[in-house]
Coordinates of C-alpha atoms in Angstrom, one line a residue:
Chain A
M1 CA -130.1 93.7 217.4
G2 CA -130.8 94.8 220.8
D3 CA -127.2 94.2 222.3
S4 CA -126.1 96.3 219.0
L5 CA -128.8 99.4 219.7
F6 CA -127.6 99.3 223.4
L7 CA -123.7 99.4 222.5
A8 CA -124.5 102.3 219.8
W9 CA -126.5 104.1 222.2
Q10 CA -123.6 103.3 225.2
Y11 CA -121.6 105.0 222.8
L12 CA -123.8 107.9 221.8
R13 CA -124.2 108.8 225.4
H14 CA -120.4 108.6 225.6
N15 CA -119.7 111.3 222.8
R16 CA -122.3 113.9 223.6
V17 CA -121.4 116.5 221.9
T18 CA -120.5 114.8 219.0
T19 CA -123.9 113.5 219.1
V20 CA -125.6 116.6 219.8
V21 CA -124.1 118.0 216.8
L22 CA -125.0 115.7 214.5
V23 CA -128.7 115.3 216.1
V24 CA -128.9 118.9 215.4
S25 CA -127.0 119.4 211.6
I26 CA -129.4 116.4 210.5
T27 CA -132.5 118.0 212.2
L28 CA -131.9 120.9 210.5
I29 CA -131.3 119.6 207.5
L30 CA -134.7 117.6 207.5
Y31 CA -136.9 120.6 209.2
L32 CA -135.5 123.9 207.2
P33 CA -137.2 122.8 203.8
V34 CA -140.2 121.5 205.6
G35 CA -140.6 124.2 207.9
L36 CA -140.3 126.5 205.0
Q37 CA -142.7 124.9 202.8
V38 CA -145.2 125.1 205.8
I39 CA -144.6 129.1 206.7
V40 CA -144.9 130.2 203.0
H41 CA -147.8 128.2 202.4
N42 CA -149.5 129.4 205.0
A43 CA -148.9 133.1 204.8
E44 CA -149.6 132.2 200.8
Q45 CA -153.5 131.1 202.2
H46 CA -153.5 134.0 204.8
F47 CA -153.0 136.5 202.3
R48 CA -155.1 134.8 199.8
S49 CA -157.5 134.5 202.0
R50 CA -158.4 138.1 202.8
A51 CA -157.6 139.2 199.3
D52 CA -160.5 136.9 198.4
S53 CA -162.5 137.9 200.4
T54 CA -162.2 141.6 199.4
P55 CA -163.4 141.7 196.0
L56 CA -162.4 145.5 194.5
L57 CA -160.6 147.8 195.8
V58 CA -160.5 151.6 195.0
G59 CA -157.4 154.1 196.3
P60 CA -155.5 156.7 195.3
R61 CA -153.0 156.1 191.9
G62 CA -149.7 154.4 192.7
S63 CA -148.6 151.2 193.4
S64 CA -151.1 148.9 193.6
L65 CA -149.7 146.7 195.9
E66 CA -149.1 149.7 198.6
L67 CA -152.5 150.2 198.3
V68 CA -153.8 146.8 199.2
L69 CA -151.2 146.3 201.5
A70 CA -152.7 149.6 203.2
G71 CA -156.3 148.5 202.3
L72 CA -156.0 145.3 203.3
Y73 CA -153.1 144.5 206.2
F74 CA -153.0 148.1 207.4
D75 CA -149.1 147.5 208.3
K76 CA -147.4 150.7 207.7
P77 CA -148.3 154.4 207.0
Y78 CA -150.0 155.1 203.8
D79 CA -150.2 158.7 203.2
A80 CA -151.8 159.1 200.3
V81 CA -155.5 159.3 200.2
M82 CA -158.6 160.2 197.9
S83 CA -161.5 162.4 198.6
F84 CA -165.0 161.2 199.9
K85 CA -166.5 161.8 196.4
E86 CA -164.7 158.8 195.1
L87 CA -167.4 156.7 197.5
R88 CA -170.1 158.9 196.4
R89 CA -169.2 158.0 192.7
I90 CA -169.9 154.7 192.8
E91 CA -172.3 155.1 195.5
K92 CA -174.6 156.2 193.1
Q93 CA -174.1 154.4 190.5
D94 CA -175.7 151.5 192.7
L95 CA -173.6 148.6 191.5
G96 CA -173.2 147.5 194.8
K97 CA -171.7 147.9 198.2
V98 CA -169.2 150.5 199.5
I99 CA -166.9 150.5 202.8
P100 CA -164.4 153.6 203.4
L101 CA -161.3 153.1 204.8
H102 CA -159.3 155.6 206.8
T103 CA -156.0 154.7 208.0
K104 CA -153.6 157.2 208.6
F105 CA -153.7 157.7 212.4
T106 CA -152.5 155.8 214.9
A107 CA -153.1 155.2 218.8
R108 CA -150.4 154.0 221.2
D109 CA -148.8 152.5 217.8
H110 CA -152.2 150.6 216.7
R111 CA -153.8 151.5 213.6
I112 CA -157.1 153.6 213.6
V113 CA -159.3 152.5 210.9
G114 CA -161.9 154.8 209.9
T115 CA -164.6 152.7 208.4
S116 CA -168.3 152.0 208.7
A117 CA -170.3 148.9 210.2
G118 CA -170.0 147.1 206.9
Y119 CA -166.4 146.3 207.6
L120 CA -167.3 144.6 210.2
N121 CA -169.7 142.5 208.8
L122 CA -167.4 142.0 205.5
R123 CA -164.8 140.1 207.9
G124 CA -167.2 138.4 209.7
M125 CA -166.1 139.9 212.9
R126 CA -168.1 139.7 216.0
L127 CA -167.7 141.1 219.3
T128 CA -167.0 139.8 222.5
E129 CA -167.9 142.6 224.9
G130 CA -169.4 145.7 224.3
T131 CA -171.3 147.1 221.2
I132 CA -170.3 149.0 218.2
W133 CA -169.8 152.2 218.3
G134 CA -172.8 154.5 218.3
M135 CA -171.4 157.7 218.4
L136 CA -168.3 160.0 217.2
G137 CA -165.3 159.2 219.3
E138 CA -166.0 155.6 219.9
C139 CA -164.0 152.7 218.6
V140 CA -164.4 148.8 218.9
I141 CA -160.8 147.6 219.4
G142 CA -159.0 144.5 217.8
A143 CA -158.5 141.5 220.5
R144 CA -154.5 141.6 220.7
A145 CA -154.6 145.3 220.6
A146 CA -156.9 145.5 223.6
K147 CA -154.6 142.9 225.2
R148 CA -151.4 144.3 224.7
L149 CA -153.2 147.8 225.3
N150 CA -154.8 146.0 228.5
L151 CA -158.1 147.9 227.4
Q152 CA -161.7 147.4 228.2
V153 CA -164.9 148.7 227.6
G154 CA -165.2 152.4 229.2
D155 CA -161.8 152.9 228.9
K156 CA -159.9 155.3 226.8
I157 CA -157.6 155.7 224.7
P158 CA -155.7 159.3 223.0
V159 CA -155.0 159.4 219.6
S160 CA -150.8 159.8 218.8
S161 CA -150.7 163.3 218.2
S162 CA -148.0 162.8 216.1
T163 CA -150.5 161.6 213.6
A164 CA -153.6 163.8 214.5
F165 CA -154.0 167.4 213.3
V166 CA -154.8 169.2 217.1
L167 CA -153.7 172.8 217.2
D168 CA -152.8 173.9 220.9
N169 CA -155.5 171.0 222.1
P170 CA -154.6 167.6 223.6
P171 CA -155.5 165.2 221.5
L172 CA -158.8 163.5 221.0
R173 CA -159.3 160.3 223.2
L174 CA -161.4 157.3 221.8
R175 CA -163.8 155.5 224.3
V176 CA -163.7 152.0 224.0
V177 CA -167.4 150.8 223.5
G178 CA -166.2 147.3 222.8
V179 CA -163.6 144.6 221.7
L180 CA -163.6 142.1 218.7
A181 CA -163.0 138.3 219.0
P182 CA -159.9 137.4 217.8
N183 CA -159.8 136.0 214.2
E184 CA -155.8 135.6 213.2
T185 CA -155.2 139.0 211.2
P186 CA -154.5 142.2 210.7
D187 CA -158.0 143.3 212.2
D188 CA -157.0 142.0 215.8
E189 CA -154.8 144.8 215.9
V190 CA -156.5 147.6 214.8
I191 CA -158.6 150.2 216.7
F192 CA -161.6 150.9 214.6
V193 CA -163.8 154.2 214.5
N194 CA -166.6 155.3 212.7
L195 CA -165.3 157.3 209.6
K196 CA -166.2 160.5 210.5
T197 CA -164.1 160.2 213.4
T198 CA -161.1 160.2 211.7
W199 CA -162.2 163.1 210.1
I200 CA -162.3 164.8 213.0
I201 CA -158.6 163.6 214.5
E202 CA -157.3 165.3 211.1
G203 CA -159.0 168.7 212.5
L204 CA -161.6 168.7 209.6
G205 CA -164.4 168.4 212.8
H206 CA -164.7 169.5 216.2
G207 CA -167.6 170.9 218.7
H208 CA -167.0 173.4 221.4
A209 CA -168.9 175.7 223.2
Q210 CA -172.4 176.7 221.8
G211 CA -172.6 180.0 220.3
A212 CA -168.5 180.4 221.3
K213 CA -166.6 181.9 217.9
H214 CA -163.3 180.1 216.4
G215 CA -160.5 181.2 217.8
S216 CA -162.1 182.9 221.1
P217 CA -160.7 181.3 224.8
E218 CA -164.5 179.8 224.8
A219 CA -164.4 177.7 222.0
E220 CA -161.4 175.2 223.5
L221 CA -161.6 171.8 221.7
Y222 CA -163.6 168.9 223.4
T223 CA -160.8 166.3 223.9
D224 CA -163.7 163.7 224.8
I225 CA -166.5 163.5 222.7
T226 CA -169.9 162.9 224.9
K227 CA -173.2 162.7 225.3
E228 CA -173.3 165.8 226.3
N229 CA -171.1 168.0 223.6
V230 CA -171.7 165.4 220.5
S231 CA -174.4 167.8 219.7
S232 CA -172.1 170.7 218.9
I233 CA -169.7 168.7 216.6
H234 CA -169.4 170.1 213.6
F235 CA -167.3 169.6 209.8
H236 CA -166.0 172.3 208.2
G237 CA -166.4 172.1 204.4
S238 CA -167.8 169.7 202.3
F239 CA -168.0 165.7 202.9
D240 CA -166.8 165.4 199.1
K241 CA -163.8 166.9 199.7
F242 CA -162.8 164.8 203.0
P243 CA -160.0 162.2 202.4
I244 CA -159.9 158.5 202.8
T245 CA -157.4 156.2 202.0
A246 CA -159.5 153.7 200.1
V247 CA -162.6 152.0 199.5
I248 CA -163.4 148.6 199.3
A249 CA -166.1 147.8 196.6
I250 CA -168.4 144.9 196.8
P251 CA -170.0 145.0 193.7
G252 CA -173.8 143.1 193.0
S253 CA -173.1 141.2 190.4
D254 CA -170.4 140.0 187.3
K255 CA -171.9 142.9 185.2
A256 CA -170.9 145.7 188.0
E257 CA -167.6 144.5 188.6
T258 CA -167.2 144.5 184.8
I259 CA -168.5 148.1 184.8
L260 CA -166.5 149.4 187.9
L261 CA -163.3 148.0 186.3
G262 CA -163.9 149.7 183.7
Q263 CA -164.2 152.9 184.8
Y264 CA -160.8 153.7 186.4
F265 CA -158.7 153.0 182.8
S266 CA -158.3 156.9 181.8
S267 CA -155.1 158.0 182.5
E268 CA -156.7 161.4 183.9
E269 CA -158.2 159.4 186.6
T270 CA -156.4 160.4 190.2
V271 CA -158.0 157.3 191.3
Q272 CA -157.5 153.5 190.7
I273 CA -159.3 150.2 191.2
V274 CA -157.7 147.2 192.0
Q275 CA -158.7 143.6 192.4
P276 CA -156.2 142.5 195.9
S277 CA -156.7 138.7 194.6
E278 CA -154.7 139.8 191.5
V279 CA -152.4 141.7 192.7
M280 CA -151.5 139.4 195.6
D281 CA -151.2 136.7 192.8
G282 CA -148.7 138.7 191.8
L283 CA -146.5 139.0 195.0
L284 CA -146.9 135.4 196.1
E285 CA -145.7 134.6 192.8
K286 CA -142.7 136.5 194.0
I287 CA -142.4 134.8 197.3
V288 CA -143.2 131.3 195.2
M289 CA -139.6 132.4 193.4
I290 CA -137.9 133.1 196.6
R291 CA -139.0 130.3 198.6
S292 CA -137.0 128.2 195.7
Y293 CA -134.2 130.1 195.6
M294 CA -133.9 129.4 199.4
I295 CA -134.7 126.1 199.0
A296 CA -131.9 125.7 196.5
V297 CA -129.7 127.3 198.9
I298 CA -131.2 124.9 202.1
A299 CA -130.7 121.8 199.8
L300 CA -126.8 123.3 199.0
I301 CA -126.1 123.9 202.2
S302 CA -127.9 120.8 203.6
L303 CA -125.6 118.7 200.8
V304 CA -122.3 120.4 202.2
T305 CA -123.6 119.4 205.9
L306 CA -124.4 115.9 204.9
L307 CA -121.1 115.5 203.2
T308 CA -119.2 116.4 206.7
I309 CA -121.3 114.7 208.4
T310 CA -120.5 111.2 206.2
L311 CA -117.0 112.5 206.7
V312 CA -117.4 112.5 210.6
F313 CA -118.8 109.4 210.8
V314 CA -116.1 107.5 208.7
L315 CA -113.5 109.3 210.6
S316 CA -115.1 108.6 213.6
I317 CA -114.8 104.7 212.2
R318 CA -111.2 104.8 211.6
L319 CA -110.7 106.0 214.7
R320 CA -112.5 103.2 216.3
R321 CA -110.5 100.8 214.1
A322 CA -108.5 99.5 217.2
E323 CA -112.1 98.7 219.4
M324 CA -113.5 97.0 216.0
M325 CA -110.4 95.2 215.5
T326 CA -110.4 93.9 219.5
M327 CA -114.1 93.1 218.9
S328 CA -113.4 90.8 215.8
K329 CA -110.6 88.7 217.7
M330 CA -113.3 88.7 220.5
G331 CA -115.2 86.8 217.6
C332 CA -117.6 89.5 216.8
S333 CA -118.6 89.4 213.3
R334 CA -118.5 92.1 210.8
Y335 CA -122.3 91.9 209.9
K336 CA -122.3 92.8 213.9
I337 CA -119.6 94.8 213.5
A338 CA -121.7 96.8 210.7
S339 CA -124.9 96.3 212.8
I340 CA -123.3 98.1 215.5
L341 CA -122.3 101.4 213.6
G342 CA -125.4 101.0 211.9
S343 CA -127.8 101.4 214.8
Q344 CA -125.6 104.2 215.4
I345 CA -126.2 105.9 213.1
T346 CA -130.0 104.7 212.8
I347 CA -130.3 106.6 216.4
I348 CA -129.0 109.5 215.3
L349 CA -131.3 110.0 212.0
A350 CA -134.5 108.5 214.1
V351 CA -133.7 111.4 217.0
S352 CA -133.3 113.9 214.3
A353 CA -136.4 112.7 212.6
I354 CA -138.5 112.4 215.5
I355 CA -137.5 116.4 216.5
A356 CA -137.5 117.4 212.8
S357 CA -141.6 116.3 212.5
I358 CA -142.4 117.6 216.1
L359 CA -140.9 120.8 214.8
A360 CA -142.1 120.5 211.6
V361 CA -145.9 119.9 213.6
A362 CA -145.6 122.8 215.6
T363 CA -144.7 125.1 212.3
N364 CA -148.0 124.1 211.4
V365 CA -149.7 124.7 214.5
Y366 CA -148.0 128.1 214.9
S367 CA -147.5 129.1 211.6
P368 CA -150.5 131.9 212.3
L369 CA -148.7 133.4 214.8
L370 CA -145.1 133.1 213.4
V371 CA -146.7 134.4 209.8
R372 CA -148.0 137.5 211.9
L373 CA -144.7 137.7 213.6
F374 CA -142.3 137.3 210.9
I375 CA -144.5 138.4 207.8
L376 CA -147.1 140.7 208.5
Chain B
M1 CA -105.0 70.8 224.2
I2 CA -103.1 73.2 221.2
E3 CA -101.4 71.3 218.9
L4 CA -99.0 72.5 216.0
R5 CA -97.6 70.4 213.3
N6 CA -95.2 71.7 210.2
L7 CA -97.1 75.2 210.3
Q8 CA -95.7 78.4 208.6
F9 CA -97.0 81.6 208.2
A10 CA -95.2 84.9 206.8
Y11 CA -96.4 88.6 206.9
G12 CA -96.4 89.1 202.9
E13 CA -93.1 90.4 202.0
S14 CA -91.9 91.6 204.8
G15 CA -89.4 88.5 205.3
F16 CA -90.6 87.9 208.7
R17 CA -91.7 84.0 208.7
L18 CA -92.6 81.2 211.5
K19 CA -91.9 77.6 211.4
I20 CA -93.1 75.6 214.1
P21 CA -92.4 71.5 213.2
E22 CA -94.3 70.5 215.7
L23 CA -95.5 71.9 219.4
C24 CA -97.9 70.4 221.8
I25 CA -99.6 71.5 225.0
P26 CA -101.5 69.7 227.0
Q27 CA -105.0 70.7 228.4
G28 CA -104.6 72.4 231.5
R29 CA -101.3 73.4 231.3
R30 CA -100.0 76.9 232.2
V31 CA -97.2 77.6 229.7
C32 CA -95.2 80.9 228.6
W33 CA -94.3 82.2 225.8
I34 CA -91.4 84.1 225.9
G35 CA -89.0 86.0 223.1
P36 CA -87.9 89.4 222.1
S37 CA -89.8 91.9 220.4
G38 CA -90.5 90.8 216.7
S39 CA -90.1 86.9 217.4
G40 CA -93.7 86.4 216.6
K41 CA -95.1 85.8 220.3
T42 CA -98.5 87.3 219.5
T43 CA -98.6 85.9 215.6
L44 CA -98.5 82.7 217.8
L45 CA -100.8 83.7 219.9
H46 CA -103.5 84.5 217.0
L47 CA -102.7 81.0 214.9
V48 CA -103.6 79.4 218.1
A49 CA -106.9 81.7 218.5
G50 CA -107.7 81.1 214.8
I51 CA -107.5 84.4 214.1
F52 CA -104.7 84.0 211.5
S53 CA -104.4 81.0 209.4
P54 CA -101.1 79.2 208.5
E55 CA -99.9 79.2 204.9
T56 CA -99.1 75.7 205.4
G57 CA -99.8 72.9 208.5
V58 CA -101.8 72.0 210.9
V59 CA -103.0 73.6 214.0
K60 CA -105.5 71.6 216.5
T61 CA -107.3 73.8 219.2
C62 CA -109.4 71.3 221.5
D63 CA -109.2 68.8 219.1
V64 CA -110.9 71.1 216.2
E65 CA -108.6 71.5 213.2
L66 CA -108.9 75.1 213.0
T67 CA -107.0 75.3 209.7
A68 CA -110.2 73.3 208.2
L69 CA -112.7 75.6 209.5
R70 CA -114.0 79.1 207.4
D71 CA -113.4 82.2 208.9
A72 CA -117.3 82.1 210.4
D73 CA -116.4 79.0 212.0
R74 CA -113.2 79.8 213.7
R75 CA -115.1 82.5 215.2
D76 CA -117.9 81.0 216.2
F77 CA -114.8 78.5 217.6
R78 CA -113.1 81.3 219.2
I79 CA -116.2 82.4 220.6
A80 CA -117.1 79.1 222.6
N81 CA -113.7 78.1 223.2
V82 CA -111.2 80.8 223.6
G83 CA -110.7 83.7 226.2
L84 CA -108.4 86.6 224.9
V85 CA -106.5 89.1 227.3
F86 CA -105.2 92.2 225.4
Q87 CA -101.3 94.3 226.5
D88 CA -103.4 97.3 226.1
F89 CA -106.4 95.8 228.0
A90 CA -108.5 97.2 225.2
L91 CA -112.0 97.9 226.6
L92 CA -114.3 100.3 225.8
D93 CA -114.4 103.4 227.3
Y94 CA -117.8 104.3 226.7
L95 CA -118.8 101.0 228.9
C96 CA -118.8 100.6 232.7
V97 CA -116.9 97.6 234.3
L98 CA -120.0 95.4 234.1
D99 CA -120.7 95.9 230.3
N100 CA -116.9 95.4 229.4
I101 CA -116.7 92.2 231.0
L102 CA -120.3 91.6 229.6
L103 CA -119.1 92.4 226.2
P104 CA -118.7 89.1 224.8
Y105 CA -122.5 88.2 225.4
R106 CA -123.5 91.7 223.4
I107 CA -121.3 91.2 220.4
N108 CA -121.7 87.1 219.7
R109 CA -125.5 86.2 219.0
G110 CA -124.4 82.7 219.8
L111 CA -124.0 83.6 223.4
H112 CA -127.0 84.6 225.7
L113 CA -126.9 87.6 228.2
D114 CA -129.5 86.5 231.5
S115 CA -129.4 87.2 234.8
S116 CA -127.4 84.1 235.5
V117 CA -124.4 85.7 233.3
R118 CA -124.9 89.3 234.8
E119 CA -124.5 87.4 238.3
R120 CA -121.3 85.5 237.5
A121 CA -119.9 88.9 236.0
Q122 CA -120.1 90.4 239.4
R123 CA -118.8 87.5 241.2
L124 CA -115.9 87.5 239.1
A125 CA -115.1 91.4 239.2
T126 CA -115.5 90.8 243.6
E127 CA -112.9 88.0 243.1
V128 CA -110.6 90.7 241.4
G129 CA -111.6 93.4 244.0
L130 CA -113.6 95.0 241.5
G131 CA -116.8 94.8 243.3
D132 CA -117.4 98.1 244.2
M133 CA -116.3 99.2 240.6
L134 CA -119.1 98.2 238.4
S135 CA -120.7 101.5 237.2
R136 CA -117.4 102.8 236.9
R137 CA -116.1 103.7 233.0
P138 CA -112.6 102.2 232.3
T139 CA -111.2 105.6 232.6
Q140 CA -111.7 105.8 236.3
L141 CA -109.8 102.9 236.8
S142 CA -105.9 102.2 237.5
Q143 CA -104.0 100.6 235.1
G144 CA -103.7 97.8 237.0
E145 CA -107.8 97.8 237.5
R146 CA -108.4 98.2 233.6
Q147 CA -106.3 94.7 233.4
R148 CA -108.2 92.7 236.0
V149 CA -111.2 93.9 234.2
A150 CA -110.0 92.4 231.0
V151 CA -109.1 89.4 232.7
C152 CA -112.9 89.2 234.0
R153 CA -113.8 89.9 230.5
A154 CA -111.7 86.7 228.8
V155 CA -113.0 84.5 231.3
I156 CA -117.0 85.2 231.2
T157 CA -117.8 82.4 228.6
N158 CA -115.4 80.0 230.4
P159 CA -113.2 79.4 227.9
K160 CA -111.6 76.0 227.8
I161 CA -108.3 77.9 226.5
L162 CA -106.9 81.5 227.9
L163 CA -104.8 83.5 225.8
A164 CA -103.0 86.7 227.3
D165 CA -100.9 88.7 225.2
E166 CA -98.0 90.3 227.2
P167 CA -100.9 91.0 230.2
T168 CA -98.5 92.9 232.5
A169 CA -96.3 95.2 229.9
N170 CA -98.2 98.3 231.1
L171 CA -98.5 97.1 234.9
D172 CA -96.7 97.6 238.2
P173 CA -94.8 94.7 239.9
G174 CA -97.8 95.0 242.4
N175 CA -100.6 94.5 239.6
S176 CA -98.7 92.4 237.5
M177 CA -98.9 90.0 240.2
R178 CA -102.5 90.4 240.7
V179 CA -103.2 90.0 237.0
L180 CA -101.1 86.8 236.8
D181 CA -102.7 85.7 240.1
A182 CA -106.4 86.3 238.7
L183 CA -105.2 83.9 235.7
D184 CA -103.2 81.2 237.6
S185 CA -106.5 81.0 240.1
Y186 CA -108.9 80.7 236.9
S187 CA -106.6 78.4 235.4
T188 CA -106.5 76.2 238.3
H189 CA -110.1 76.2 238.9
H190 CA -111.8 75.5 235.7
K191 CA -108.7 73.2 234.1
T192 CA -108.3 75.8 231.6
T193 CA -104.9 75.9 228.9
L194 CA -103.2 78.9 229.8
V195 CA -100.6 80.5 227.7
V196 CA -99.2 83.8 228.4
V197 CA -97.1 85.9 225.9
S198 CA -94.6 88.0 228.0
H199 CA -90.5 89.0 227.7
D200 CA -90.4 89.3 231.1
R201 CA -88.4 86.3 232.3
E202 CA -89.1 86.8 236.3
I203 CA -92.4 85.5 235.9
L204 CA -91.3 82.2 234.3
T205 CA -91.7 80.5 237.8
R206 CA -95.1 81.1 238.1
F207 CA -95.7 78.5 235.1
D208 CA -95.4 74.4 234.1
D209 CA -93.5 75.1 231.2
T210 CA -91.8 78.0 228.8
I211 CA -91.2 77.9 225.4
D212 CA -88.9 80.2 223.4
V213 CA -91.0 81.9 220.2
S214 CA -87.8 83.2 218.6
E215 CA -86.6 79.7 218.1
F216 CA -89.1 79.1 215.3
C217 CA -88.9 82.2 213.9
V218 CA -87.2 82.6 210.8
K219 CA -86.3 86.2 209.3
S220 CA -84.8 88.1 206.0
Q221 CA -82.4 89.9 206.3
L222 CA -84.5 92.6 205.1
M223 CA -86.5 92.1 208.8
T224 CA -86.5 94.4 211.0
S225 CA -87.5 94.2 214.9
G226 CA -90.4 94.9 215.5
S227 CA -91.8 95.7 212.0
K228 CA -95.3 93.8 211.4
D229 CA -95.6 92.5 214.9
D230 CA -94.9 93.9 218.5
G231 CA -94.8 89.9 219.8

């Protein structure tokens, strides 16, 4: 067997291009279905775990999936809003905890999420540096956002003016007071602020020199909220009418959950309540279906590739007929010739299988990153 | 010793037929088989090596009756007793010179490749002027060098019979002489029976005997020159 392997290896080494093409083809045939399975499985887990840890989500009527994506993943702009009184409505009934979310604004391409400290507790997030916001205008930044924007505690980040309602004034600058530990979720990309800070960004609240009248030159709006001027911050209008994107509701009991779910059936309701896990189940069913289609397509392509590879092997054997004849004349048995050819196939399959396995393991290890890069 | 009696061989319906009432080549003799293309020189060589089996008759090589042996046994016999040199060298492009010479040891389980064999291969290569080319591939050698590698490969197993099929057909006169010298030298030193197939009459003086194979060849009217067998 050693001699057969030696001769097979020498042949494969000599015909490097053919060997590499064969190895790459077979590696892909072996890896693609497994790699796809691993990535989809991890994506499923990722989606499901976040949805499962968010009991109920209340938001404006419309697509429940878009609401869940906006409320859980902050992945794209979501302009639909509801009034803050919807949060109060749940709060008054004392059916559980409520966490507001306002996700309309961005700062240097990172979403600003206006919320309460309860959100950080819900997601089990901890700070690696600094503290949580204690004052308006302060923010706590996700790990990857901090890294990408090169921000530390004490740094300032201006709110993107394209999303903020600030007339004739430079946009508000948020002061970083804490950096969160990475948790491999969309929270890593987010800038968290107090809900009221997002209302200030929206122009519903502001601060200016004491006694100055609105519109007067003395009433220049502050771009930095400091200990000195925070007391001048005031809001115009009733909080109940102020906008929020969604409310995470954490019912205190099954009964409370049932009561909450039953409250939003009326066609006159302008808000909806969804169970993110159910919405994600619907999405994942589609993903599973797409995965099945993809695996079917990959299987078909693999079959064609496999047939082509078989053809390549057969043609290669035909081309080497003279060589086989010479060996036979020299006393080489048919078994030995088969062993040499078999060794060639074995080496190619073994190398392909090893590479495919390494790729599969790497995919599994790096799937959170891949899911984040390609799916989220 | 090679002995053939009442031998008949044909290629299917082609009409080509060899008929040899009796042919005997004593051990250690150097013989040249001549004849025009299609006269059956290579076929006869294959019969003596046990690659082909005759329809009737007896082929005895090295006192072994090949016609009584099974295919596998004839192969084992060939490994142990016969060295073959081919017209087209039949070297493997993907092996270096040294590994080409050692090929019989790599493809036959009955032969054991050890350091002494490697040393012998290097010595043989040096003797034919290839000592510094052991790591080269056949494609990096001249025609004459390739045939010398083929000769080394044929003799590495210390065969009792050396069969060379038109070994100089693709070589210039200078290289032809070097290859024949190498075969001669090995045959003389090891008392090996040497059979060289050729249609080059200028080399006949180097041999003890010359046999015109065309005398044994019976052809039908359908037979065309060069069909089935080049030899």
